[in-house]
Amino acid sequence: MAAPSPTTTHHRLLLPASTHRRAAAALAPSALRLPIRARTTTRICAAAAAPAAAATAAPPASAAVAVEGKPTVLVAEKLGAAGLALLREFANVDCSYGLSPEELRAKISLCDALIVRSGTKVGRDVFEASGGRLRVVGRAGVGIDNVDLAAATEHGCLVVNAPTANTVAAAEHGIALLCGMARNVAQADASLKAGKWARNKYVGVSLVGKTLAILGFGKVGSEVARRAKGLGMHVIAHDPYASADRARAIGVELVSMEEAMTTADFISLHMPLTPATDKMLNDEAFAKMKKGVRIINVARGGVIDEDALVRALDAGIVAQAALDVFTKEPPAADSKLVLHENVTVTPHLGASTVEAQEGVAIEIAEAVTGALKGELAASAVNAPMVPAEVLSELAPFVVLAEKLGRLAVQLVAGGGGIKSVKVTYASARAPDDLDTRLLRAMITKGVIEPISDAFVNLVNADFTAKQRGIRISEERILMDGSPETPLDYIQVQIAHVESKFPSAISESGEITVEGKVKDGVPHLTKVGAFEVDVSMEGSLILCRQVDQPGMIGSVGSVLGEENVNVSFMSVGRIAPRKRAVMAIGVDEEPSKATLTKIGEIPAIEEFVFLKL
């Protein structure tokens, strides 16, 4: 076989020039290519000249008649006047607030787009009832928990959100809770209104010189940091994606999660709710914290184990908490957490300012109208439609790409952030005969989604990576072989980072993972400099060991004793009796005790557990 010939491209559509326009049209989701047809007459809001106050109230009984030839947008929850005005310039706008599920299903077949906030559930039944007419769902806010993304994608409906407009409002509310909690404002207010004068009971604590740890250094976390610095606080932050340069510019020190937990006087939460962050602040986490720590949460309720927080408050580990969000909203009337005397609560007011509401309204209106016009929406949160022939050929490689990205990011350690990801495709095809956009998008998805609230797809992958300061570069290696198979292997490298599993660092200094598709199944074939061969299903344990007899049996016995089923096992070594890496696929997640036992095997030098 001839030596590989590397060629480098960066974010380039690898298609013949003559087919660029045709391919771009084919790859655009059908939701973005909506033809403007004559529409059934429906009730719409009053004209744009109506007073602003009326624009956010329930529509009057009598309303204007829809204009034929325009798409119809159903606004199911209150939206700011500026957003409604933008919508009316392009579409018929039906403002029907407080619809029951039955009424929504009955109305949706007459609508091309739907705009909701958090109170309207847009489930599979809504998409089915639309009869294929609904092309865009706009969520006026960040979270999209109330929209069934899988059903939306299946029905060719694009989902967009408004992720930036409420950033300042959320940060300001976080600071308000921080200050109010430190000085017992809510408790003192209630006491005085009850006829008491308890000055000695409500002595607060100063913020100057105290350490504030921000967990999640994205848009809101950064704005909180700026304001906290103005209050004279020492600010540290933990976020595996945060840019060290950006943090330094604000005057913030990036630290490990351990350091953030153990040194902070105040902890402010700004991470999304993902499987990795679900109940992240639990009994174990609270036990590590400085006694008397104070907690602020304006992010997502589920990142805190609420029962564990009550125990920490009662034990004096946590002195106070200020919460705007809860696992269940609204919380139960008899919630021990809400009623706790050392807890300040607000009913999810983070985005509740006049300015933020108008900003969200404008942002979602622009996203929805842009999508209906056929523009690609940067705030799209579900996968667009891909030509069947492209998806069919690349399907197993799409799975491989996402899992390689997900595996690589789990190997990253430290708080320096990810800045550079290099993807190498080895193929016998000519550079103009393979469109890698979908593969790059799935690698970006795998790298970003595990600890982020971003939803990455073909439409927004490059935009999302750029937002987080991550440069995705691509290289093509031309291989000898049959062009019938689109790819021989995919390699993902993350540069300038530390690793939880140092053996994953290649000779050139990057975390390196490589994979192939075998019989339609993605396989991990290389970790660092070590060749392995293990199916990328379930979860994975990587062990670096001394290459000696009995190692497979030793690790297998530990897993067997704990009823953890091994699906695949592979050992790659640099030379006999030297160092080796064992890759073990498991069907179940081993307990911490089981992983500890594996680490205690004398010949095991390092290991890591990875979820695929």
Coordinates of C-alpha atoms in Angstrom, one line a residue:
M1 CA 0.0 0.0 0.0
A2 CA 1.3 3.4 -0.9
A3 CA 2.2 5.9 1.9
P4 CA -0.8 8.0 3.0
S5 CA -0.9 11.4 1.4
P6 CA -2.3 14.0 3.9
T7 CA -4.4 16.9 2.6
T8 CA -5.8 19.5 5.0
T9 CA -9.1 21.4 4.7
H10 CA -10.9 23.6 7.3
H11 CA -14.7 23.7 7.4
R12 CA -14.9 23.2 3.6
L13 CA -17.8 21.5 1.8
L14 CA -16.1 18.6 0.0
L15 CA -18.3 18.4 -3.1
P16 CA -17.8 19.1 -6.8
A17 CA -18.3 22.8 -7.6
S18 CA -21.1 21.9 -10.0
T19 CA -23.1 20.2 -7.3
H20 CA -22.6 22.7 -4.5
R21 CA -25.9 24.5 -5.0
R22 CA -27.9 21.3 -5.6
A23 CA -26.4 19.6 -2.5
A24 CA -26.9 22.7 -0.3
A25 CA -30.6 22.6 -1.3
A26 CA -30.9 18.9 -0.6
L27 CA -29.2 19.1 2.8
A28 CA -31.4 22.0 4.0
P29 CA -34.2 20.6 6.2
S30 CA -37.6 20.6 4.6
A31 CA -38.7 22.9 7.5
L32 CA -36.4 25.5 6.1
R33 CA -37.7 25.3 2.5
L34 CA -41.4 26.1 3.2
P35 CA -43.3 27.3 0.1
I36 CA -45.6 30.2 0.8
R37 CA -49.1 28.9 -0.1
A38 CA -52.6 30.3 0.3
R39 CA -53.7 29.7 3.9
T40 CA -56.9 28.8 5.6
T41 CA -58.4 31.9 7.2
T42 CA -57.7 31.9 11.0
R43 CA -58.1 34.3 13.9
I44 CA -55.1 36.5 14.5
C45 CA -54.0 39.2 16.9
A46 CA -55.1 42.8 16.5
A47 CA -53.0 44.9 14.1
A48 CA -49.5 45.9 14.9
A49 CA -50.6 49.4 15.7
A50 CA -52.4 48.1 18.8
P51 CA -51.1 49.3 22.1
A52 CA -48.1 47.3 23.5
A53 CA -50.1 46.3 26.5
A54 CA -52.6 44.6 24.4
A55 CA -49.9 42.7 22.5
T56 CA -49.1 40.6 25.6
A57 CA -52.7 40.1 26.8
A58 CA -55.1 37.4 25.7
P59 CA -56.5 38.2 22.2
P60 CA -59.9 39.9 22.0
A61 CA -63.0 37.9 20.9
S62 CA -63.0 39.7 17.6
A63 CA -59.8 39.8 15.5
A64 CA -58.4 40.6 12.1
V65 CA -58.8 38.2 9.3
A66 CA -55.7 36.4 8.1
V67 CA -54.1 37.5 4.8
E68 CA -54.0 34.8 2.2
G69 CA -50.6 33.9 0.9
K70 CA -48.9 34.3 4.2
P71 CA -47.8 31.5 6.6
T72 CA -49.6 31.3 9.9
V73 CA -47.8 31.5 13.2
L74 CA -49.6 30.4 16.4
V75 CA -48.3 32.1 19.5
A76 CA -49.5 30.0 22.4
E77 CA -48.0 32.0 25.3
K78 CA -47.5 35.7 26.0
L79 CA -44.8 37.3 23.8
G80 CA -43.5 40.8 23.9
A81 CA -44.9 43.4 21.6
A82 CA -41.7 43.9 19.6
G83 CA -41.6 40.2 18.7
L84 CA -45.2 40.2 17.7
A85 CA -44.6 43.2 15.4
L86 CA -41.8 41.4 13.7
L87 CA -43.9 38.3 13.1
R88 CA -46.8 40.3 11.7
E89 CA -44.5 41.8 9.0
F90 CA -44.2 38.4 7.5
A91 CA -47.0 36.1 8.7
N92 CA -50.5 35.9 10.0
V93 CA -50.2 35.8 13.8
D94 CA -52.7 33.9 15.9
C95 CA -52.3 34.7 19.5
S96 CA -54.2 32.0 21.4
Y97 CA -53.1 31.9 25.0
G98 CA -54.0 29.3 27.6
L99 CA -55.0 26.6 25.1
S100 CA -55.8 23.2 26.5
P101 CA -53.9 20.2 24.9
E102 CA -57.1 19.3 23.0
E103 CA -57.5 22.9 21.7
L104 CA -53.9 23.0 20.7
R105 CA -54.2 19.8 18.7
A106 CA -57.3 21.0 17.0
K107 CA -55.7 24.3 16.0
I108 CA -52.3 23.2 15.0
S109 CA -53.2 21.7 11.6
L110 CA -53.9 25.3 10.5
C111 CA -50.5 26.6 11.5
D112 CA -47.0 26.7 9.9
A113 CA -45.2 27.7 13.0
L114 CA -45.8 27.5 16.8
I115 CA -44.2 29.7 19.4
V116 CA -44.3 28.7 23.1
R117 CA -42.6 29.4 26.4
S118 CA -42.2 26.8 29.1
G119 CA -45.9 26.3 30.0
T120 CA -47.0 24.6 26.7
K121 CA -46.1 20.9 26.1
V122 CA -45.4 20.2 22.5
G123 CA -45.4 16.4 22.4
R124 CA -45.6 13.8 19.7
D125 CA -49.4 14.2 19.7
V126 CA -49.1 17.8 18.5
F127 CA -46.8 17.0 15.6
E128 CA -49.1 14.1 14.6
A129 CA -52.1 16.4 14.8
S130 CA -50.4 19.0 12.5
G131 CA -50.7 16.7 9.6
G132 CA -47.3 17.7 8.3
R133 CA -48.1 21.4 8.0
L134 CA -46.2 22.5 11.1
R135 CA -42.7 23.4 10.0
V136 CA -41.1 25.4 12.9
V137 CA -41.5 25.4 16.7
G138 CA -40.0 28.3 18.5
R139 CA -39.2 28.2 22.2
A140 CA -39.1 31.7 23.6
G141 CA -36.2 31.0 26.1
V142 CA -33.3 28.6 26.5
G143 CA -34.7 25.3 27.8
I144 CA -36.6 23.0 25.5
D145 CA -37.7 20.4 28.0
N146 CA -41.3 20.8 26.9
V147 CA -40.7 20.1 23.2
D148 CA -40.3 16.5 21.9
L149 CA -37.2 16.9 19.7
A150 CA -37.3 13.4 18.4
A151 CA -40.9 13.7 17.3
A152 CA -40.2 17.1 15.8
T153 CA -37.3 15.7 13.7
E154 CA -39.3 12.7 12.6
H155 CA -42.1 15.1 11.3
G156 CA -39.6 17.4 9.5
C157 CA -40.2 20.2 12.0
L158 CA -37.3 22.5 12.9
V159 CA -37.1 23.6 16.6
V160 CA -35.4 26.9 17.4
N161 CA -34.9 28.7 20.7
A162 CA -33.7 32.1 22.1
P163 CA -30.5 31.4 24.0
T164 CA -29.0 34.8 24.5
A165 CA -31.5 37.5 25.2
N166 CA -32.0 36.8 28.9
T167 CA -28.3 36.5 29.8
V168 CA -28.0 39.8 31.7
A169 CA -31.3 39.3 33.5
A170 CA -30.3 35.9 34.8
A171 CA -26.9 37.3 35.9
E172 CA -28.5 40.2 37.7
H173 CA -30.9 37.9 39.5
G174 CA -28.0 35.7 40.6
I175 CA -26.3 38.8 42.1
A176 CA -29.6 39.9 43.7
L177 CA -29.9 36.5 45.4
L178 CA -26.3 36.6 46.4
C179 CA -26.6 40.0 48.1
G180 CA -30.1 39.3 49.6
M181 CA -29.0 36.0 51.1
A182 CA -25.8 37.5 52.6
R183 CA -27.8 40.2 54.3
N184 CA -30.9 38.2 55.2
V185 CA -33.1 40.6 53.3
A186 CA -36.1 38.3 52.7
Q187 CA -36.1 37.0 56.3
A188 CA -35.7 40.4 57.8
D189 CA -38.5 41.8 55.6
A190 CA -40.9 39.1 56.7
S191 CA -40.0 39.5 60.3
L192 CA -40.5 43.3 60.3
K193 CA -43.8 43.0 58.5
A194 CA -44.9 40.5 61.2
G195 CA -44.3 43.3 63.8
K196 CA -40.9 42.2 65.1
W197 CA -37.7 44.3 65.3
A198 CA -35.0 41.6 65.4
R199 CA -31.8 43.4 64.5
N200 CA -29.5 41.0 66.3
K201 CA -31.1 37.9 64.6
Y202 CA -30.4 39.0 61.1
V203 CA -26.7 39.9 61.2
G204 CA -25.3 39.2 57.7
V205 CA -21.9 38.5 56.2
S206 CA -19.8 40.8 54.0
L207 CA -19.0 40.0 50.4
V208 CA -15.7 41.9 50.2
G209 CA -12.7 39.5 50.2
K210 CA -14.9 36.4 50.1
T211 CA -14.3 33.7 47.5
L212 CA -17.1 33.0 45.0
A213 CA -16.9 29.8 42.9
I214 CA -18.8 29.9 39.7
L215 CA -19.6 26.4 38.4
G216 CA -20.3 26.8 34.7
F217 CA -18.5 29.8 33.1
G218 CA -20.6 30.4 30.1
K219 CA -22.6 33.6 29.2
V220 CA -24.5 33.9 32.5
G221 CA -21.6 32.7 34.7
S222 CA -19.2 35.3 33.0
E223 CA -21.7 38.1 33.6
V224 CA -22.1 37.1 37.3
A225 CA -18.3 37.1 37.6
R226 CA -18.0 40.6 36.3
R227 CA -20.5 41.9 38.8
A228 CA -19.1 39.9 41.7
K229 CA -15.6 41.4 41.0
G230 CA -17.2 44.8 41.3
L231 CA -18.4 43.8 44.8
G232 CA -14.8 43.1 45.8
M233 CA -15.1 39.3 45.7
H234 CA -12.3 36.9 44.7
V235 CA -13.9 34.9 41.9
I236 CA -12.8 31.4 40.8
A237 CA -14.6 29.2 38.2
H238 CA -14.8 25.7 37.0
D239 CA -15.8 24.9 33.4
P240 CA -14.0 22.4 31.2
Y241 CA -14.9 24.5 28.1
A242 CA -14.0 27.9 29.5
S243 CA -11.2 29.9 27.8
A244 CA -8.3 30.7 30.1
D245 CA -7.7 33.9 28.2
R246 CA -11.3 35.0 28.6
A247 CA -11.2 34.2 32.3
R248 CA -8.0 36.1 32.8
A249 CA -9.5 39.1 31.0
I250 CA -12.3 39.2 33.6
G251 CA -10.0 38.6 36.5
V252 CA -11.2 35.1 37.2
E253 CA -9.1 32.0 38.0
L254 CA -10.0 28.7 36.4
V255 CA -9.7 25.9 38.9
S256 CA -10.6 22.2 39.3
M257 CA -14.0 21.1 40.6
E258 CA -12.3 19.9 43.7
E259 CA -10.7 23.2 44.4
A260 CA -13.9 25.1 43.7
M261 CA -15.8 22.9 46.1
T262 CA -13.3 23.0 49.0
T263 CA -12.2 26.7 49.0
A264 CA -15.4 28.7 48.2
D265 CA -17.3 30.8 50.6
F266 CA -20.1 31.2 48.0
I267 CA -21.0 28.8 45.1
S268 CA -23.1 30.0 42.2
L269 CA -24.4 27.4 39.8
H270 CA -24.6 28.2 36.0
M271 CA -24.4 24.8 34.3
P272 CA -27.1 23.0 32.3
L273 CA -29.0 20.0 33.5
T274 CA -27.4 17.0 31.7
P275 CA -26.9 13.4 32.7
A276 CA -23.4 14.5 33.9
T277 CA -24.7 17.3 36.1
D278 CA -27.9 15.7 37.4
K279 CA -27.8 16.0 41.2
M280 CA -24.2 17.0 41.0
L281 CA -24.4 18.7 44.3
N282 CA -25.2 15.7 46.5
D283 CA -24.2 14.4 49.9
E284 CA -20.7 13.6 48.7
A285 CA -20.2 17.1 47.2
F286 CA -21.6 18.9 50.2
A287 CA -19.2 16.9 52.5
K288 CA -16.2 18.4 50.6
M289 CA -17.3 22.0 51.0
K290 CA -16.1 24.5 53.5
K291 CA -18.4 24.7 56.5
G292 CA -20.7 27.6 56.3
V293 CA -20.7 27.8 52.5
R294 CA -23.6 29.6 50.8
I295 CA -25.2 28.3 47.6
I296 CA -26.9 30.3 44.8
N297 CA -28.8 28.5 41.9
V298 CA -30.4 30.4 39.0
A299 CA -29.6 27.6 36.5
R300 CA -31.6 24.3 36.7
G301 CA -33.1 22.8 39.8
G302 CA -32.1 19.3 39.0
V303 CA -28.3 20.0 39.4
I304 CA -28.9 20.0 43.2
D305 CA -30.1 16.9 45.2
E306 CA -32.7 18.9 47.2
D307 CA -32.9 16.3 50.0
A308 CA -29.2 16.4 50.4
L309 CA -29.2 20.2 50.5
V310 CA -31.7 20.1 53.3
R311 CA -29.5 17.7 55.2
A312 CA -26.4 19.9 54.6
L313 CA -28.4 23.0 55.8
D314 CA -29.5 21.2 59.0
A315 CA -26.0 20.0 59.6
G316 CA -24.6 23.5 59.3
I317 CA -22.4 22.5 56.3
V318 CA -24.4 24.9 54.2
A319 CA -25.2 28.1 56.0
Q320 CA -27.7 29.5 53.5
A321 CA -29.1 28.8 50.0
A322 CA -30.8 31.1 47.5
L323 CA -32.7 29.3 44.9
D324 CA -34.6 30.5 41.8
V325 CA -35.1 27.0 40.3
F326 CA -36.3 23.6 41.6
T327 CA -36.4 20.0 40.5
K328 CA -40.2 20.2 40.3
E329 CA -41.8 23.5 39.5
P330 CA -43.7 24.7 41.2
P331 CA -42.4 22.9 44.3
A332 CA -44.7 21.2 46.8
A333 CA -46.4 23.6 49.2
D334 CA -44.9 21.6 52.1
S335 CA -41.4 21.4 50.7
K336 CA -38.8 21.3 53.5
L337 CA -36.3 23.1 51.3
V338 CA -38.6 26.0 50.4
L339 CA -39.8 26.4 54.0
H340 CA -36.3 26.2 55.5
E341 CA -35.5 29.3 57.5
N342 CA -32.0 29.6 55.9
V343 CA -33.3 29.4 52.3
T344 CA -34.3 32.3 50.1
V345 CA -36.5 31.4 47.2
T346 CA -38.0 33.0 44.1
P347 CA -40.4 31.5 41.5
H348 CA -38.0 31.1 38.5
L349 CA -37.6 34.8 37.9
G350 CA -34.2 34.7 36.3
A351 CA -35.4 36.0 32.9
S352 CA -38.3 38.1 34.3
T353 CA -37.4 41.6 33.4
V354 CA -39.2 43.8 31.0
E355 CA -36.0 44.2 28.9
A356 CA -35.3 40.4 28.8
Q357 CA -38.8 39.5 27.8
E358 CA -38.7 41.9 24.9
G359 CA -35.3 40.7 23.9
V360 CA -36.4 37.0 24.0
A361 CA -39.5 38.0 21.9
I362 CA -37.4 39.6 19.2
E363 CA -34.8 36.8 19.2
I364 CA -37.4 34.1 18.8
A365 CA -39.4 36.1 16.2
E366 CA -36.3 36.5 14.1
A367 CA -35.5 32.8 14.3
V368 CA -39.0 31.7 13.4
T369 CA -39.4 34.1 10.5
G370 CA -35.9 33.3 9.2
A371 CA -36.6 29.6 9.2
L372 CA -39.9 30.1 7.4
K373 CA -38.1 32.2 4.7
G374 CA -35.7 29.3 4.2
E375 CA -32.7 30.6 6.1
L376 CA -30.5 28.3 8.2
A377 CA -31.2 29.1 11.9
A378 CA -28.1 29.3 14.1
S379 CA -30.3 28.6 17.1
A380 CA -31.7 25.3 15.7
V381 CA -31.7 22.6 18.4
N382 CA -32.8 19.5 16.5
A383 CA -31.2 17.6 13.6
P384 CA -32.2 18.9 10.1
M385 CA -33.3 16.6 7.3
V386 CA -30.5 14.9 5.4
P387 CA -30.8 13.3 1.9
A388 CA -31.6 9.6 2.4
E389 CA -28.8 8.4 0.2
V390 CA -26.2 10.4 2.1
L391 CA -27.5 9.4 5.5
S392 CA -27.8 5.7 4.5
E393 CA -24.1 5.6 3.4
L394 CA -22.7 7.6 6.3
A395 CA -25.1 6.3 9.1
P396 CA -22.6 4.0 10.9
F397 CA -19.8 6.6 10.5
V398 CA -22.1 9.2 12.0
V399 CA -22.5 7.0 15.1
L400 CA -18.7 6.4 15.2
A401 CA -18.0 10.2 14.9
E402 CA -20.3 11.2 17.8
K403 CA -18.9 8.4 20.0
L404 CA -15.3 9.3 19.3
G405 CA -16.0 13.0 20.2
R406 CA -17.8 11.9 23.4
L407 CA -15.0 9.6 24.3
A408 CA -12.3 12.1 23.6
V409 CA -13.8 14.9 25.8
Q410 CA -14.3 12.5 28.7
L411 CA -10.5 11.9 28.6
V412 CA -9.8 15.6 29.2
A413 CA -8.7 16.7 32.7
G414 CA -8.0 20.1 34.2
G415 CA -9.8 23.4 33.9
G416 CA -7.9 25.0 31.0
G417 CA -10.7 24.4 28.4
I418 CA -10.7 22.9 25.0
K419 CA -9.5 25.2 22.2
S420 CA -8.6 22.9 19.3
V421 CA -10.0 19.7 17.9
K422 CA -8.5 18.1 14.9
V423 CA -10.4 15.5 12.9
T424 CA -8.6 13.2 10.4
Y425 CA -10.6 11.2 7.8
A426 CA -8.8 8.4 6.0
S427 CA -10.5 7.5 2.7
A428 CA -9.9 6.1 -0.7
R429 CA -12.3 8.6 -2.2
A430 CA -11.2 11.8 -3.9
P431 CA -11.5 15.0 -1.7
D432 CA -14.5 16.2 -3.8
D433 CA -16.4 13.0 -3.4
L434 CA -17.1 13.0 0.4
D435 CA -19.2 15.5 2.3
T436 CA -17.9 15.5 5.8
R437 CA -20.1 18.2 7.2
L438 CA -22.4 15.7 9.0
L439 CA -19.5 13.8 10.4
R440 CA -17.8 17.0 11.7
A441 CA -21.2 18.1 13.2
M442 CA -21.5 14.8 15.0
I443 CA -17.9 15.0 16.4
T444 CA -18.7 18.5 17.6
K445 CA -21.9 17.2 19.1
G446 CA -20.0 14.5 20.9
V447 CA -17.4 16.9 22.2
I448 CA -19.8 19.7 23.4
E449 CA -23.1 18.1 24.5
P450 CA -22.0 15.9 27.4
I451 CA -21.5 18.9 29.7
S452 CA -23.4 21.6 27.9
D453 CA -27.0 22.6 27.3
A454 CA -26.3 23.0 23.6
F455 CA -28.0 20.8 21.1
V456 CA -25.6 20.4 18.1
N457 CA -26.6 19.4 14.6
L458 CA -25.6 20.0 11.0
V459 CA -27.2 23.5 11.1
N460 CA -25.5 24.9 14.2
A461 CA -22.4 22.8 14.8
D462 CA -19.8 25.3 13.5
F463 CA -21.7 28.2 15.1
T464 CA -21.8 26.4 18.5
A465 CA -18.1 25.4 18.4
K466 CA -17.2 29.0 17.5
Q467 CA -19.3 30.3 20.4
R468 CA -17.3 28.2 22.8
G469 CA -14.0 29.2 21.4
I470 CA -13.3 25.7 19.9
R471 CA -11.6 25.4 16.5
I472 CA -12.6 22.3 14.6
S473 CA -10.0 21.6 11.8
E474 CA -10.2 18.7 9.3
E475 CA -7.5 16.7 7.5
R476 CA -8.0 14.2 4.7
I477 CA -5.6 11.3 4.2
L478 CA -5.9 9.6 0.8
M479 CA -5.7 5.8 1.1
D480 CA -5.3 3.0 -1.5
G481 CA -8.4 0.9 -1.7
S482 CA -11.9 0.7 -2.9
P483 CA -13.9 4.0 -3.0
E484 CA -17.1 2.0 -2.4
T485 CA -16.5 2.4 1.4
P486 CA -16.6 6.1 2.3
L487 CA -14.0 5.9 5.1
D488 CA -11.3 3.7 6.4
Y489 CA -11.0 5.4 9.8
I490 CA -11.7 8.6 11.7
Q491 CA -9.2 10.1 14.2
V492 CA -10.0 12.8 16.8
Q493 CA -7.3 14.7 18.5
I494 CA -7.6 17.3 21.3
A495 CA -4.5 19.5 21.7
H496 CA -3.1 21.5 24.6
V497 CA -5.0 19.7 27.4
E498 CA -4.2 17.3 30.2
S499 CA -5.8 13.8 30.3
K500 CA -7.4 11.7 33.0
F501 CA -5.8 8.8 31.2
P502 CA -2.2 9.9 30.3
S503 CA -1.8 6.9 28.0
A504 CA -4.3 8.6 25.7
I505 CA -1.7 11.2 24.9
S506 CA 0.0 10.5 21.6
E507 CA 3.7 11.0 20.9
S508 CA 2.8 14.4 19.4
G509 CA 1.2 15.5 22.6
E510 CA -2.6 15.4 21.9
I511 CA -5.3 13.2 23.3
T512 CA -5.9 10.8 20.4
V513 CA -8.6 8.3 19.7
E514 CA -9.3 6.5 16.5
G515 CA -12.1 4.3 15.2
K516 CA -13.4 2.2 12.3
V517 CA -16.7 0.8 11.3
K518 CA -16.7 -3.1 11.2
D519 CA -19.7 -4.9 10.0
G520 CA -21.8 -1.8 10.5
V521 CA -20.7 -1.4 14.2
P522 CA -18.3 1.4 15.4
H523 CA -15.1 0.1 17.0
L524 CA -12.4 1.9 18.9
T525 CA -9.1 1.0 17.3
K526 CA -6.6 3.3 18.8
V527 CA -6.0 5.2 22.1
G528 CA -2.9 7.3 22.2
A529 CA -0.1 5.2 20.8
F530 CA -1.9 1.9 21.7
E531 CA -3.8 -0.2 19.2
V532 CA -7.0 -1.7 20.6
D533 CA -10.1 -3.2 19.1
V534 CA -13.3 -2.9 21.1
S535 CA -17.0 -2.3 20.0
M536 CA -18.2 1.2 21.1
E537 CA -21.4 0.0 22.7
G538 CA -22.5 0.5 26.3
S539 CA -19.6 1.8 28.4
L540 CA -15.9 1.4 28.3
I541 CA -13.1 0.9 30.9
L542 CA -9.5 1.7 29.8
C543 CA -6.6 0.3 31.9
R544 CA -2.9 0.8 31.4
Q545 CA -1.1 -2.2 32.8
V546 CA 2.1 -4.1 33.0
D547 CA 1.9 -6.7 30.2
Q548 CA 1.9 -10.0 32.1
P549 CA -0.2 -13.2 32.2
G550 CA -3.5 -13.2 34.0
M551 CA -4.5 -9.6 33.7
I552 CA -7.6 -10.2 31.6
G553 CA -8.7 -12.8 34.1
S554 CA -8.0 -10.5 37.1
V555 CA -10.1 -7.6 35.8
G556 CA -12.8 -10.0 34.4
S557 CA -13.1 -11.6 37.8
V558 CA -13.7 -8.3 39.6
L559 CA -16.4 -7.4 37.1
G560 CA -17.9 -10.8 37.3
E561 CA -18.2 -10.7 41.1
E562 CA -20.2 -7.5 40.8
N563 CA -22.4 -8.9 38.0
V564 CA -21.1 -6.5 35.4
N565 CA -21.3 -8.1 32.0
V566 CA -18.3 -7.8 29.7
S567 CA -19.2 -7.4 26.0
F568 CA -15.8 -6.9 24.4
M569 CA -12.2 -6.9 25.6
S570 CA -9.0 -6.0 23.7
V571 CA -5.4 -5.5 24.7
G572 CA -2.9 -3.4 22.8
R573 CA 0.8 -3.3 23.8
I574 CA 3.9 -1.5 22.7
A575 CA 6.0 -4.7 23.1
P576 CA 5.7 -8.1 24.9
R577 CA 6.1 -7.8 28.7
K578 CA 6.2 -4.0 28.5
R579 CA 3.2 -1.6 28.8
A580 CA -0.3 -2.4 27.5
V581 CA -3.7 -0.8 27.3
M582 CA -6.7 -3.0 28.0
A583 CA -10.1 -1.8 26.6
I584 CA -13.1 -3.4 28.2
G585 CA -16.7 -2.9 26.9
V586 CA -19.3 -3.3 29.7
D587 CA -23.1 -3.5 29.5
E588 CA -23.7 -1.9 32.9
E589 CA -22.0 0.9 34.8
P590 CA -19.7 -0.5 37.5
S591 CA -20.1 0.8 41.0
K592 CA -17.4 3.0 42.5
A593 CA -16.4 0.1 44.7
T594 CA -15.9 -2.1 41.7
L595 CA -13.8 0.5 39.9
T596 CA -11.7 0.9 43.1
K597 CA -11.0 -2.8 43.1
I598 CA -9.8 -2.7 39.5
G599 CA -7.5 0.2 40.4
E600 CA -6.1 -1.8 43.3
I601 CA -4.9 -4.7 41.1
P602 CA -1.1 -4.3 41.4
A603 CA -0.2 -4.4 37.7
I604 CA -2.8 -1.7 36.9
E605 CA -1.0 1.6 36.6
E606 CA -4.0 3.8 35.6
F607 CA -7.6 3.4 34.5
V608 CA -10.6 5.4 33.5
F609 CA -14.3 4.7 33.1
L610 CA -16.1 6.2 30.0
K611 CA -19.7 6.4 29.1
L612 CA -20.4 6.0 25.4

